[in-house]
Backbone as a ProteinNet text record, in pm:
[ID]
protein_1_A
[PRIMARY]
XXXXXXXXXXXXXXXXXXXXXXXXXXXXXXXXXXXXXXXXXXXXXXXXXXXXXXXXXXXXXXXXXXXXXXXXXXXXXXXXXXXXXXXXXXXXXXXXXXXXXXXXXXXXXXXXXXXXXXXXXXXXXXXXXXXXXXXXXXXXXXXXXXXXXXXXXXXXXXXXXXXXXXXXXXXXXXXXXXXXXXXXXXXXXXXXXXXXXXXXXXXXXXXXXXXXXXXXXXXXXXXXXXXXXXXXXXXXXXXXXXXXXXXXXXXX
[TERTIARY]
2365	2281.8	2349.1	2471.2	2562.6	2539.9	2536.7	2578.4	2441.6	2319.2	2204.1	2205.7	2199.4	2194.7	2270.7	2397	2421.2	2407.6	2354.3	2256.6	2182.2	2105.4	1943.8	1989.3	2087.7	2166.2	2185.7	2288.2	2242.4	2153.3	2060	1884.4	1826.1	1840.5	1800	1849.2	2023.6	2065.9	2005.1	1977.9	1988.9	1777.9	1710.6	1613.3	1592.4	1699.5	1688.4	1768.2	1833.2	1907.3	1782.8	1689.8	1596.3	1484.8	1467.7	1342.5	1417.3	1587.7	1623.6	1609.7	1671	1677.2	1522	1427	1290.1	1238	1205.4	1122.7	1022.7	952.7	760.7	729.7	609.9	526.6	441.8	293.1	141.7	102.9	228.1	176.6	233	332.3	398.1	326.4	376.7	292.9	358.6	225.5	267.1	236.5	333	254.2	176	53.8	13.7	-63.8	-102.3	-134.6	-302.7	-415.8	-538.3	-533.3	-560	-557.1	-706.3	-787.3	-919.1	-1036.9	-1158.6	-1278.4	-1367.5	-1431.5	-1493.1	-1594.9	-1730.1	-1827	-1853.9	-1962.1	-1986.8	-1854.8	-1832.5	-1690.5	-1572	-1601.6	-1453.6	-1374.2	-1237	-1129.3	-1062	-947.7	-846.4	-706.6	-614.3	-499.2	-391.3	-217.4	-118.5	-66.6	-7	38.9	174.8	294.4	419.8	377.7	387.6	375	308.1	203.3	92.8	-35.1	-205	-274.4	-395	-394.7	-500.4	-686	-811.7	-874.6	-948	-1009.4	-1055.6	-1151.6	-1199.6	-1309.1	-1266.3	-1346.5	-1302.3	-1440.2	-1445.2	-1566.3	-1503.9	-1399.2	-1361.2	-1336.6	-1340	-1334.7	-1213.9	-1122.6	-1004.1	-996.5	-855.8	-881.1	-781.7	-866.7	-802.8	-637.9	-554.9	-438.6	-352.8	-432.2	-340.3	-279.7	-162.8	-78.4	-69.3	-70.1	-117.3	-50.5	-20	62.4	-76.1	-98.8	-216.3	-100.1	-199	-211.9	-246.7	-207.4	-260.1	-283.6	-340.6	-387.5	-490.4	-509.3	-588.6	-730.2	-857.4	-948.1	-1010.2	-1033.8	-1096.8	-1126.9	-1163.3	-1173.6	-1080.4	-983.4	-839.2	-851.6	-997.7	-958	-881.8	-790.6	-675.1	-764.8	-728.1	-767.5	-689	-736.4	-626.2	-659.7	-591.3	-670.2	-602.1	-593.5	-543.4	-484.5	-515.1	-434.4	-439.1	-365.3	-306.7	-205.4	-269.6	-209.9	-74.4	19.5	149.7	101.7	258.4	290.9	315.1	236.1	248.9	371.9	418.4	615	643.6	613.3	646.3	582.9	453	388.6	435.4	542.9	576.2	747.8	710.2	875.1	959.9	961.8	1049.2	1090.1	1125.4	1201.3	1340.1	1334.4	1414.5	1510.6	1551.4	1669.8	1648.1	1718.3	1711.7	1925.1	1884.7	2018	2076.1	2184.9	2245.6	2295.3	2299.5	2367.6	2503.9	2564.1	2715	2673.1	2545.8	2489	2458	2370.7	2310.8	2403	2482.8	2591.6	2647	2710.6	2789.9	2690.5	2544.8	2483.4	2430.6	2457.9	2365	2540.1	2638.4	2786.6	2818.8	2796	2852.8	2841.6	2877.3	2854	2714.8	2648.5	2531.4	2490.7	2390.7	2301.6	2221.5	2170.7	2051.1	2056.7	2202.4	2228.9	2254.8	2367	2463	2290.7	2223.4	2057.2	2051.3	2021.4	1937.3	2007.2	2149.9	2276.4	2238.5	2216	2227.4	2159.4	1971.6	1860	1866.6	1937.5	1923.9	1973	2083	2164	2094.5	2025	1915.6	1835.5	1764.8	1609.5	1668.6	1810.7	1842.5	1853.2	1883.1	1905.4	1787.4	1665.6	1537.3	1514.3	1475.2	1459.1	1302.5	1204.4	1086.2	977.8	912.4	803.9	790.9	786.3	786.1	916.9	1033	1147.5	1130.5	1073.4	1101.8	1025.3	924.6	793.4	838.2	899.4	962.7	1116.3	1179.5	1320	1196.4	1106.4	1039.1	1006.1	950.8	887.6	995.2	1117.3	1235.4	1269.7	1274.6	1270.3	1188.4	1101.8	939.7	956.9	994.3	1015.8	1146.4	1230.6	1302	1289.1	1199.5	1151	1072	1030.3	972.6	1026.2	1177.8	1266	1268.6	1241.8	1201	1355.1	1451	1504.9	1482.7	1440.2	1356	1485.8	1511.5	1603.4	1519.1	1485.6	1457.5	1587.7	1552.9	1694.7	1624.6	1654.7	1705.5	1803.6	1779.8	1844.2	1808.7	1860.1	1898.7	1954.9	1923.9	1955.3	1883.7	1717	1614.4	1633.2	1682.5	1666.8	1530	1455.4	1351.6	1361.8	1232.3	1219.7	1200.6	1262.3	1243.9	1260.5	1256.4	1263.1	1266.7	1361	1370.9	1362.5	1309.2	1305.9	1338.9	1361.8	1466.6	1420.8	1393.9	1383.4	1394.9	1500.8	1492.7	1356.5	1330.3	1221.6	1260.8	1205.9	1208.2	1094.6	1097.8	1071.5	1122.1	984.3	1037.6	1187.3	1198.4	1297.2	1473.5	1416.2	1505.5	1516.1	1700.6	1655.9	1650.8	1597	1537.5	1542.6	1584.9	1636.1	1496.9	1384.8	1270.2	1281.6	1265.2	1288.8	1086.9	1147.7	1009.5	1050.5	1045.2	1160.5	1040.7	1048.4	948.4	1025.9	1007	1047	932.7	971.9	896.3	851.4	905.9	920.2	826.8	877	831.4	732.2	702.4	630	651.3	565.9	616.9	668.6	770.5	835.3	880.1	832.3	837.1	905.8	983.9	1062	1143.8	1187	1267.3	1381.3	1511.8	1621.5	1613.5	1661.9	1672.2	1747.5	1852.6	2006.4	1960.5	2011.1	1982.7	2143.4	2148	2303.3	2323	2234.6	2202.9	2237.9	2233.2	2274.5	2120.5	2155.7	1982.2	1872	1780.5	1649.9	1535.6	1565.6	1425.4	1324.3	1229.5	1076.6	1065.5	1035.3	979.1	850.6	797.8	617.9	645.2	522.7	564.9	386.6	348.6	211.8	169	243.5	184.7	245.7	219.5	264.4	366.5	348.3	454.2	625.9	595.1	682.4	788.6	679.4	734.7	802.4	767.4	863.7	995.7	999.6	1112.7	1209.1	1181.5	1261.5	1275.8	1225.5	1279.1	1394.6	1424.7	1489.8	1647.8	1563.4	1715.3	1785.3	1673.2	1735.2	1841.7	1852.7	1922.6	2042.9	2099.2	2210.3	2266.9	2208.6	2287.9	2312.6	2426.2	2501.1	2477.2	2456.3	2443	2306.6	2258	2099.3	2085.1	1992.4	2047.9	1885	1780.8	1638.4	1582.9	1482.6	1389.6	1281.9	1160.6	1010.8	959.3	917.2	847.9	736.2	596.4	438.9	399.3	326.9	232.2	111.8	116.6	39.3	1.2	-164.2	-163.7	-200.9	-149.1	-180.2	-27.1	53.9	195.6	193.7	210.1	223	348.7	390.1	521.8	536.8	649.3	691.2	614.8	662.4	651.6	593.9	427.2	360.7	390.4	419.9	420.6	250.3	213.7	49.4	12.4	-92.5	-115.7	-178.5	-249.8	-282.8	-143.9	-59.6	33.1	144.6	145	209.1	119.5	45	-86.5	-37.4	0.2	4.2	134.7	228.6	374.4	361.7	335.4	328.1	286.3	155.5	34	116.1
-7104.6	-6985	-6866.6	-6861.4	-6746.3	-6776	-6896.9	-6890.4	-6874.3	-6910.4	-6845.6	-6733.3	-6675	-6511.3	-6449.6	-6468.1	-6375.4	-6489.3	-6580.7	-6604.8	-6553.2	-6520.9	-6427.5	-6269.1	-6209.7	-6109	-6071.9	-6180.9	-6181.3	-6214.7	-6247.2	-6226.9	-6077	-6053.9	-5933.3	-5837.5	-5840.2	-5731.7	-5782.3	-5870.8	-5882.3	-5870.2	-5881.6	-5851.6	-5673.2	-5622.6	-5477.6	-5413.1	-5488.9	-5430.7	-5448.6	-5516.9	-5552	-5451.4	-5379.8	-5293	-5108.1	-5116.4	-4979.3	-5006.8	-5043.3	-5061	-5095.8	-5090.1	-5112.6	-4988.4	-4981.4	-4887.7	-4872.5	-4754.2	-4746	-4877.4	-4892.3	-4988.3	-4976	-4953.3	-4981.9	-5135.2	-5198.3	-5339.7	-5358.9	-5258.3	-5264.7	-5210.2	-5226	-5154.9	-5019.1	-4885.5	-4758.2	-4762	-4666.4	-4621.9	-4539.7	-4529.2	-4438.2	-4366.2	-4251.8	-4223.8	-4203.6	-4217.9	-4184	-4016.5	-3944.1	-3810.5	-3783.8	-3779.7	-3759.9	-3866.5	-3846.4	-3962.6	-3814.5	-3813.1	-3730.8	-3782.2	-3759.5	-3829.2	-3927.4	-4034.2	-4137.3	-4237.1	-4280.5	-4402.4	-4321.6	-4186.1	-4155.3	-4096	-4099.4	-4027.3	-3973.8	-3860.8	-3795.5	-3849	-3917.8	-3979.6	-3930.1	-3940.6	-3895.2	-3986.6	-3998.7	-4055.1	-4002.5	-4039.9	-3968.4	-3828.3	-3728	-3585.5	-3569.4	-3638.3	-3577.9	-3588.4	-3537.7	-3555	-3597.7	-3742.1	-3787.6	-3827.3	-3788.1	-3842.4	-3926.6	-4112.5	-4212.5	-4274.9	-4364.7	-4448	-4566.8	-4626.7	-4686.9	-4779.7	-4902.8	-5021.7	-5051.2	-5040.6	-5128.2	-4977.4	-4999.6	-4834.8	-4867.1	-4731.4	-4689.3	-4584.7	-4620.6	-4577	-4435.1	-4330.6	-4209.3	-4192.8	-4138.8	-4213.5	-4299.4	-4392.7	-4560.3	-4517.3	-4590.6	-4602.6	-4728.2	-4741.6	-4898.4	-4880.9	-5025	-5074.8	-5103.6	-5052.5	-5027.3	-5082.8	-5151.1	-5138.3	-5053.5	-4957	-4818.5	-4843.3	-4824.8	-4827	-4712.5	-4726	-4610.5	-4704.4	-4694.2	-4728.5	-4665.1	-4732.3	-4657.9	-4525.5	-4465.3	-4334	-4277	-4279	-4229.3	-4172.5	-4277	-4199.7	-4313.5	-4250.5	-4317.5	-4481.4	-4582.8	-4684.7	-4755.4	-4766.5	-4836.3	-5009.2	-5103.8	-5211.1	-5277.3	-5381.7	-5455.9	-5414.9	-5303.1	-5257.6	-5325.4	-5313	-5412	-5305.8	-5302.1	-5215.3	-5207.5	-5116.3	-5108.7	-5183.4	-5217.6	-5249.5	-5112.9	-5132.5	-5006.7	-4927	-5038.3	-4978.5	-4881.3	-4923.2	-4821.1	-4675.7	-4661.2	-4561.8	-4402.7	-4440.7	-4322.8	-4318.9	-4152.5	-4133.3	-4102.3	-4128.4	-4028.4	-4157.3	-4277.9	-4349.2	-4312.5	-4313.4	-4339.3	-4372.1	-4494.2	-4597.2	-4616.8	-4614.5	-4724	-4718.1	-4833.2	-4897.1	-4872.5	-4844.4	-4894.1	-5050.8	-5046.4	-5185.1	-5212.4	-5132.7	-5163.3	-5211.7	-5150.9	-5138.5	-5289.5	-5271.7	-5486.9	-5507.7	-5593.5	-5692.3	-5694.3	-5573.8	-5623.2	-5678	-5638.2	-5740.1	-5831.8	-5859.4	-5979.7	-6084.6	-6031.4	-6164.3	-6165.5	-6078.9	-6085.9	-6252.4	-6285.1	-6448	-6453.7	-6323	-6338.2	-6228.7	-6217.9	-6135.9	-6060.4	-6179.6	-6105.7	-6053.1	-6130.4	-6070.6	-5888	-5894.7	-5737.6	-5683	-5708.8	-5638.7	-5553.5	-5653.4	-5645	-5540.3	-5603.5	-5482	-5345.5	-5342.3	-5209	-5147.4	-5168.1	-5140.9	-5059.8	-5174.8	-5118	-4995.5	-4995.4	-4805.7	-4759.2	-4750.8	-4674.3	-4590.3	-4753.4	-4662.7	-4587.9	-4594.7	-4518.2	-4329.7	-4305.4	-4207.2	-4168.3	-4221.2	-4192.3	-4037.8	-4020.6	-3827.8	-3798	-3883.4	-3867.2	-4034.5	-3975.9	-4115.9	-4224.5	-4142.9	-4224.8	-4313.8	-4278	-4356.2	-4457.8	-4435	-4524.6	-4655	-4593.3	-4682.9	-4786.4	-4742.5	-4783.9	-4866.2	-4819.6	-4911.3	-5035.5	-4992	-5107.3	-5204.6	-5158.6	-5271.4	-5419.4	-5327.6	-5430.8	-5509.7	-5452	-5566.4	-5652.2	-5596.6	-5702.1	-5846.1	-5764	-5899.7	-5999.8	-5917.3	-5981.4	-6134.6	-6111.9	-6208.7	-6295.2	-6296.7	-6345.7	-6416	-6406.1	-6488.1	-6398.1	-6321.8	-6224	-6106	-6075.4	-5973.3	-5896.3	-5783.1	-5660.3	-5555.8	-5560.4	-5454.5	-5355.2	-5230.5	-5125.9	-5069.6	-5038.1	-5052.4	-4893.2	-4851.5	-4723.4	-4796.7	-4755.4	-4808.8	-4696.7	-4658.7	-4560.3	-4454.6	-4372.4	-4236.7	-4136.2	-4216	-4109.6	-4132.5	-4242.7	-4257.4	-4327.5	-4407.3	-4476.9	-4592.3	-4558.1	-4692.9	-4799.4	-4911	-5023.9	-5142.7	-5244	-5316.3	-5481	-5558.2	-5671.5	-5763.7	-5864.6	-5938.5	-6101.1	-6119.2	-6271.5	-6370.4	-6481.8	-6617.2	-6737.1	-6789.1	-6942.6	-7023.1	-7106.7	-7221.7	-7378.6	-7433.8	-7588.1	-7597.8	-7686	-7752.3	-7869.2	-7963.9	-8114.4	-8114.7	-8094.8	-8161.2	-8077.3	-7981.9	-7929.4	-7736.8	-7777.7	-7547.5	-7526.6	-7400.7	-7298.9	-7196.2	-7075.9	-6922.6	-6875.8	-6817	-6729.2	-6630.1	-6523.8	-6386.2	-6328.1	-6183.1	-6091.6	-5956	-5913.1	-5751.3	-5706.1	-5561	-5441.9	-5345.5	-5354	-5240.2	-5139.6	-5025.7	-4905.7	-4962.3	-5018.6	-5052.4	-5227.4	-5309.7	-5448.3	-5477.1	-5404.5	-5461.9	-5530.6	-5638.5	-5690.6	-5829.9	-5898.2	-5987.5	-6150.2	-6229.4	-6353.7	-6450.6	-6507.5	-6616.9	-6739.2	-6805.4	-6900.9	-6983.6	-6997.2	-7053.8	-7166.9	-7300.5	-7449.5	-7521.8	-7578.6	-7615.6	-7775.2	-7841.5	-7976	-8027	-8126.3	-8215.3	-8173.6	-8103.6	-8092.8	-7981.8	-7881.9	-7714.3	-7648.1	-7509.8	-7413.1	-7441.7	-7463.2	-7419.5	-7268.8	-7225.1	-7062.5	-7095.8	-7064.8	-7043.9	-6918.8	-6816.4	-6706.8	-6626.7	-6536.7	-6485.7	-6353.5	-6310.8	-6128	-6131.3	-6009	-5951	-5962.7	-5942.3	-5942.1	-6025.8	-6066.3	-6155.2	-6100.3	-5983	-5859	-5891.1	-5860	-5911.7	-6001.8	-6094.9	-6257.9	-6276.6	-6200.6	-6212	-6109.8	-6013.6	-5937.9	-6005.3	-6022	-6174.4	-6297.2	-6372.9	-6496.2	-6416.2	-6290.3	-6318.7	-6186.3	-6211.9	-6162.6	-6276	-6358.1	-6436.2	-6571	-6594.7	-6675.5	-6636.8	-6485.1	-6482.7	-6514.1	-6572.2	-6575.8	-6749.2	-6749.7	-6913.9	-6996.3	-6965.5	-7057.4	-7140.9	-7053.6	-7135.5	-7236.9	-7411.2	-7434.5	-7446.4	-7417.1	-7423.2	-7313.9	-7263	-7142.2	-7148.4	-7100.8	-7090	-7014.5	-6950.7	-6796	-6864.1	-6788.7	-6770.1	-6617.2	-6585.3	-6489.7	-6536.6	-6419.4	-6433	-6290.8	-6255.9	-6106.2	-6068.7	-6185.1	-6212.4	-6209.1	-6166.8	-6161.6	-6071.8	-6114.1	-6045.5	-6036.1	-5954	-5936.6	-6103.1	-6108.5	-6218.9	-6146.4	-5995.3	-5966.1	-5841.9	-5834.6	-5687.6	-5538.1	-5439.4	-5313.2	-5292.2	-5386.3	-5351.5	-5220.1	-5079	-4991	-4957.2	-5068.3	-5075.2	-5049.3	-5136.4	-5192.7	-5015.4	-4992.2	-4841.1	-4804.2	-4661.8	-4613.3	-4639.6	-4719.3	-4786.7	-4727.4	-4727.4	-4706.3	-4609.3	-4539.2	-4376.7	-4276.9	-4345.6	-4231.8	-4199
-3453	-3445.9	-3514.3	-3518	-3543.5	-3683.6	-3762.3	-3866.6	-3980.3	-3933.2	-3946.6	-3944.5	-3825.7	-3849.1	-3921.7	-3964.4	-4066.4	-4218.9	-4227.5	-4320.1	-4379	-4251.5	-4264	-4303.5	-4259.1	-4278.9	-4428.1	-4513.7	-4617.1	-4710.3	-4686.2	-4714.4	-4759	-4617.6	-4591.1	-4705	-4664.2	-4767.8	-4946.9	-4981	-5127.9	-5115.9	-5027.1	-5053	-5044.6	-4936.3	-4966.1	-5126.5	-5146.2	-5301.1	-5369.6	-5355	-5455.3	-5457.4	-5286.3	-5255.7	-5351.1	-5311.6	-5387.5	-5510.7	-5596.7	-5705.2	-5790.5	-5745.4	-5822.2	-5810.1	-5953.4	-6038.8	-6037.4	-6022.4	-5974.3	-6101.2	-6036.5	-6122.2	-6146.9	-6185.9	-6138.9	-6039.5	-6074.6	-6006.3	-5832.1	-5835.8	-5688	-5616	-5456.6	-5372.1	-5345.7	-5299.5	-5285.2	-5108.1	-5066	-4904.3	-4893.3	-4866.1	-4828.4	-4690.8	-4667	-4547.7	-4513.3	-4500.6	-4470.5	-4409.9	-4420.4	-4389.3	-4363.5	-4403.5	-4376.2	-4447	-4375.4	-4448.1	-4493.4	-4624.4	-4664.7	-4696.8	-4766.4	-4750.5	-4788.4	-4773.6	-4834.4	-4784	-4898.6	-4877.3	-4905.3	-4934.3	-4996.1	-4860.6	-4932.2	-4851	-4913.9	-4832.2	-4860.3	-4819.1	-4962.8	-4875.3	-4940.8	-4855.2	-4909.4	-4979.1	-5116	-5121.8	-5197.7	-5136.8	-5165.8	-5100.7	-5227.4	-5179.2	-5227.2	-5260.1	-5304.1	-5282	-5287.6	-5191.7	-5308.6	-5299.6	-5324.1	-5292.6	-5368.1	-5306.1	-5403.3	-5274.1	-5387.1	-5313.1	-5390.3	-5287.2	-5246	-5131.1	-5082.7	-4989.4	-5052.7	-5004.4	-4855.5	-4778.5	-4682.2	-4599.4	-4475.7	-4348.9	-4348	-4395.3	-4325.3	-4182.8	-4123.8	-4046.2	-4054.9	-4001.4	-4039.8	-3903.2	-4015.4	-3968.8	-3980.7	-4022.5	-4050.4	-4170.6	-4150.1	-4297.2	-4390.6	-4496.2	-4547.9	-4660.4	-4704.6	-4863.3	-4969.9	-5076.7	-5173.4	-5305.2	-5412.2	-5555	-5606.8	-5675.6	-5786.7	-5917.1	-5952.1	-6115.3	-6135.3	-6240.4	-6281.4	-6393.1	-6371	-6437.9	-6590.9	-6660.5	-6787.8	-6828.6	-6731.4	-6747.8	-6697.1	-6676.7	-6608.8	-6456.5	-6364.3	-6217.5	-6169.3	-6077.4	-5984.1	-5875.2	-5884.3	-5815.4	-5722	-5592.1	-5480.1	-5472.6	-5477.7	-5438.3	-5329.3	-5312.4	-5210.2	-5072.6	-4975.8	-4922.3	-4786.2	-4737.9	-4629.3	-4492.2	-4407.4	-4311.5	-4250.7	-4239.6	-4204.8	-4047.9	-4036.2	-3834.2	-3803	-3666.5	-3591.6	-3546.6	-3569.6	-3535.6	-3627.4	-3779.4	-3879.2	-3903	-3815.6	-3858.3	-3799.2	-3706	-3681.7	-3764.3	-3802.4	-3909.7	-3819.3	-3639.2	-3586	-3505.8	-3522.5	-3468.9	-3364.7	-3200.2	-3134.7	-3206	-3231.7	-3247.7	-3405.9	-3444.6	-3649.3	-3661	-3638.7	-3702.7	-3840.1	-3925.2	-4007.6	-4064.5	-4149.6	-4207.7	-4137.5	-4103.6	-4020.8	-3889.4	-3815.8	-3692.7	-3654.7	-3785.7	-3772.4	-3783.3	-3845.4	-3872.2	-3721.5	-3683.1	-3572.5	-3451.9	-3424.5	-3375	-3378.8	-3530.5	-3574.6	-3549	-3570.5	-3588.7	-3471.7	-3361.6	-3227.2	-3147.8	-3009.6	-3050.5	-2958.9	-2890.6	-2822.9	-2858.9	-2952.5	-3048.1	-2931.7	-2873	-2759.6	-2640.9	-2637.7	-2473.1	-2499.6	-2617.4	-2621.6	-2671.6	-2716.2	-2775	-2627.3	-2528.3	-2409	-2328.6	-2334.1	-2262.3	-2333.8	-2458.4	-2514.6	-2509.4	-2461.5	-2454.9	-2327.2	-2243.3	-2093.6	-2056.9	-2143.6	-2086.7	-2194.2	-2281.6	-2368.2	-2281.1	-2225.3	-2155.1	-2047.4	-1973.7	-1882.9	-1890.6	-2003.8	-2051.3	-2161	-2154.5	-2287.4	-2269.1	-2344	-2363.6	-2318.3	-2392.8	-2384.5	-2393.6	-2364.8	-2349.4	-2413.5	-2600.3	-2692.7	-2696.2	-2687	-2648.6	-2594.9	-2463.4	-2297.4	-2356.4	-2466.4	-2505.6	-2597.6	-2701.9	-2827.5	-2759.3	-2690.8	-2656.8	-2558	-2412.8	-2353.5	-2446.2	-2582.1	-2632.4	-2704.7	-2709.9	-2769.9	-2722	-2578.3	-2450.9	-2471.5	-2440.1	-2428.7	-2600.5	-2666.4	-2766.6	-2745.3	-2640.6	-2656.6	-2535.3	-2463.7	-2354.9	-2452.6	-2561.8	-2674.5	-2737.8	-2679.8	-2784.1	-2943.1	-2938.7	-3074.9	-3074	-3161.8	-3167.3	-3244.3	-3220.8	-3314.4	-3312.5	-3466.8	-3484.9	-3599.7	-3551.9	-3639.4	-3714.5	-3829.2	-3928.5	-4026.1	-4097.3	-4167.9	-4287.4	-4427.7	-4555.7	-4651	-4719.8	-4874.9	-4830.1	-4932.7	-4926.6	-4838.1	-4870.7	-4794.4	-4663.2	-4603.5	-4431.9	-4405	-4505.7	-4536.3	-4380.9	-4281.3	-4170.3	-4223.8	-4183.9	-4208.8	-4061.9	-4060.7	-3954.7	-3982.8	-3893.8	-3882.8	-3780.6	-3774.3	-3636.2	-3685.1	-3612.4	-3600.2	-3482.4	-3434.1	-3376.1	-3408.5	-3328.8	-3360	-3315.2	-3447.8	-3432.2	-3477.6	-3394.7	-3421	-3524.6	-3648.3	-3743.5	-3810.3	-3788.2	-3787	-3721	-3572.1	-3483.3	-3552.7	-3647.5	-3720.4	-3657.5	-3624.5	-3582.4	-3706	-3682.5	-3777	-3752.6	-3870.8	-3771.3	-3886.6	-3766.9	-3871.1	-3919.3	-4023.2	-4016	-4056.5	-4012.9	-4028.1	-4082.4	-4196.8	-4278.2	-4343.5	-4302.5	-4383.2	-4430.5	-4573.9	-4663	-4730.2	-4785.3	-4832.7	-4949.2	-5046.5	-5195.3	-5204.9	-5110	-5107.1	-5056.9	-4873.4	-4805.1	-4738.8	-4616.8	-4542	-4639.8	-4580.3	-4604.6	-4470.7	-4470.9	-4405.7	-4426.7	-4353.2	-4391.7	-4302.7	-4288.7	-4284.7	-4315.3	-4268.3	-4277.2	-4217.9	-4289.1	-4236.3	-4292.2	-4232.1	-4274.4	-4242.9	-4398	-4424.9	-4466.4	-4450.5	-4494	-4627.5	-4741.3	-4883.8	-4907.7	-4786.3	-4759.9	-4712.1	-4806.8	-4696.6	-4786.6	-4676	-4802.7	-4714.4	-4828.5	-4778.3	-4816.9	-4740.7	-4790	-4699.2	-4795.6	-4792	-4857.3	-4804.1	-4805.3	-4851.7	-4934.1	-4927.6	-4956.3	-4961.1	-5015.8	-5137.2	-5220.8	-5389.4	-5433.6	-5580.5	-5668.5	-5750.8	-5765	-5844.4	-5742.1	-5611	-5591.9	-5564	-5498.5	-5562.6	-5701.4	-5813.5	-5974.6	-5905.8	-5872.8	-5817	-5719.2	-5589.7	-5522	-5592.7	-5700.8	-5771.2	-5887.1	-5887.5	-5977.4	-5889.2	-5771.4	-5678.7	-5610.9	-5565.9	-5418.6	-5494.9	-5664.8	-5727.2	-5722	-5642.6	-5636.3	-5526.7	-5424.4	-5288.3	-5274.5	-5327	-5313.1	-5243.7	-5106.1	-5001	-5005.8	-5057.5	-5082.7	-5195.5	-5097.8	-5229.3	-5295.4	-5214.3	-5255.9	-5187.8	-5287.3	-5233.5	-5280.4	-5172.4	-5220.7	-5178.1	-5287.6	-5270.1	-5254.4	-5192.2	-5144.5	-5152.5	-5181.8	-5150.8	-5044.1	-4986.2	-4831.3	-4804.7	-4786.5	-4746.3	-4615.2	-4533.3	-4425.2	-4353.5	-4359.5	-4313.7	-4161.8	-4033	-3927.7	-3883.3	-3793.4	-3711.7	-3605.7	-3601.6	-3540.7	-3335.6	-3357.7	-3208.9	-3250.7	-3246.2	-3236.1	-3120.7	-3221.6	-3123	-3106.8	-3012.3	-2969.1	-2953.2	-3022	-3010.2	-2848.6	-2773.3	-2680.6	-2568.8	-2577.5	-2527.5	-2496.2	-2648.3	-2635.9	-2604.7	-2599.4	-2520.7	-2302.5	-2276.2	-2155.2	-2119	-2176.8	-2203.6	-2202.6	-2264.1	-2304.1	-2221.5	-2190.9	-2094.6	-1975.1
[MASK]
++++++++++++++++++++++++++++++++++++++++++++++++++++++++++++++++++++++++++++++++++++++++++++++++++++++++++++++++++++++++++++++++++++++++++++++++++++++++++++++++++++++++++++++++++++++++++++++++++++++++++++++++++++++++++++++++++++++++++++++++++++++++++++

């Protein structure tokens, strides 16, 4: 298990070298925010710092934050396509807890990942400041009865949220350490570690196809692997949902 997780560890890091280091695109995904519905189908949304408005065939929800395709159409107005809704975990910028890269490691190499998680949670919620806290550390717990370890993580310069979650699974009679990683630049990201007499093989998921070419031409550097398979999937969920219901309950 130990030796999985910081497996998955370095995953992680060479899929985050891959989310800094990429250059706007038209083909990557942007974040953006829903700010208002104005008439008809259109809306008013942020995107970066700036305040866009476009149309839109599918109901957003005012509020929600979502990963979009941008391009721009023939006549030079701005176009969103594919957009696909953030986890609720990410939508707030004022995260309780976000780990560092020094932060993970030492809980991801420790020799009980979940126990020191659970220990550390517990004198957390003892001392929470405010609701959203009590809400946001409860729910870590709650995955962690899931067998799920949810580490909210923080990476660059900007202090950009990000988040990871981890469980072992059986496949074909084989362990298996799963992962679940959301970046600003990539999107959500899905995957799997499974140690064969031959060495590792990954199969990993992301949202676009743009970035599937960006991960095949990162993940060839991490040795240990000795097979990998990228998918596109725009269907990628959290291993362990922050249910909006669930907070709401927590909170009130």
């Amino acid at each position: 298990m130990i030796k999985q997780l910081t497996q998955a560890l370095q995953v992680y890091n060479q899929v985050n070298n891959a989310a800094k280091t990429t250059t706007f695109n038209a083909a990557l995904p942007v974040q953006l925010e829903v700010k208002e519905k104005l008439q008809g189908i259109r809306y008013m949304l942020k995107v970066g710092n700036v305040m866009l408005e476009t149309k839109s065939m599918r109901e957003l929800e005012i509020g929600g934050k979502y990963w979009a395709q941008m391009s721009k159409d023939r006549n030079g107005t701005m176009m969103l396509s594919n957009l696909i809704k953030q986890p609720r975990l990410l939508e707030s910028q004022d995260l309780p807890l976000r780990l560092n890269m020094e932060n993970l490691a030492k809980f991801l190499e420790g020799e009980k990942p979940f126990d020191t998680m659970k220990g550390f949670l517990m004198e957390r919620l003892m001392s929470a400041e405010s609701k959203w806290e009590f809400a946001f550390l409860s729910h870590m717990l709650m995955s962690l009865k899931q067998k799920v370890l949810t580490l909210p993580i923080t990476y660059d310069e900007e202090g950009k949220n990000g988040l990871m979650q981890l469980r072992k699974k059986k496949i074909d009679e084989q362990d298996s350490l799963e992962f679940y990683s959301v970046f600003a630049n990539l999107g959500a990201v899905w995957g799997v570690l499974r140690n064969f007499e031959e060495g590792v093989r990954l199969d990993i998921s992301v949202m676009y196809e743009s970035i599937a070419k960006i991960l095949n031409n990162n993940l060839s550097e991490l040795k240990f692997i000795n097979e990998t398979y990228i998918n596109v999937d725009k269907d990628i969920t959290p291993l362990y949902d922050f249910l909006e219901d669930h907070l709401l309950n927590l909170e009130g």
